[in-house]
């Protein structure tokens, strides 16, 4: 490979790794803050919350990697423009082909990786994240609960409140436990409670002292009240079911479906490699800058174009989901339009000569 091409490849790859690391770190921090605010650690624990963050970050790579590539092309080629190196290449007879080639050498492997991630990694990560999310909502492990807060699950109809908790022993005081089974609601109140070691069959055992149990019938007056000095409750491991989630479905299954939502999801996955290549190509003209043009102005324009393109991608997918747009053109009209704009700009000399040939 000629020295010029290797030099351009190096200028593009160098900022790519740095930008990708920054984006991944920012997304992981954002996800961590959101899950901490939702108190996920109190239901799943720190370890599984970390796994959930990793899965969400892995899913986000199909967007973060194209952003990093797009930004790296703008930054790398922008520096060459700023230092007048591109001008020197053009003066030596090297046109856009000498720039497009190295950019494609970098972009094509990255686009293939994004495609594999979107087609195969995305459904796997979504399936596991849905399972962890469902487990976080279903599991009620009192060892992770804090005093003065309500914990509940709408699916199982369970609510727990702990007024006080000893941080050393884990013993709880003034405990309120509500559960609903069919037409019967049961309320258990206890002065003290503690969670014992898990049994060998995986069940949790909670011991309650000095309290009352109310069994309330929804459609009859046959309510019951009982007092106790010691009561033991067993909690089964929740059966986690995520139901049908199209984002977790395998790509071949989506391609066989005739549901608009499934078609939109399949087209989104299939379009990710193409979108990655188009972003890399549109970044080439965006990297052009004059010596008097500020760096921030170029970056702002690049960010604006990416935001418009990405939001239009979401709109195109929504139109397919809602049946506004048929399977053909589906989401492809946007990428075709983008490809036309890119080709008109990058190969304007060719089109100019072509038009001159007809005149």
XYZ file of C-alpha atoms in Angstrom, residues 11 19 89 124 143 152 178 228 246 249 331:
11
model
C -4.750 9.627 10.857
C -13.375 8.689 20.705
C -2.062 16.042 -2.362
C -28.659 -11.832 22.421
C -31.079 -8.304 52.516
C -43.070 -3.845 45.263
C -48.730 -7.187 51.399
C -48.526 -14.896 65.958
C -39.022 -8.221 18.978
C -35.859 -12.127 18.475
C -36.271 2.484 5.847
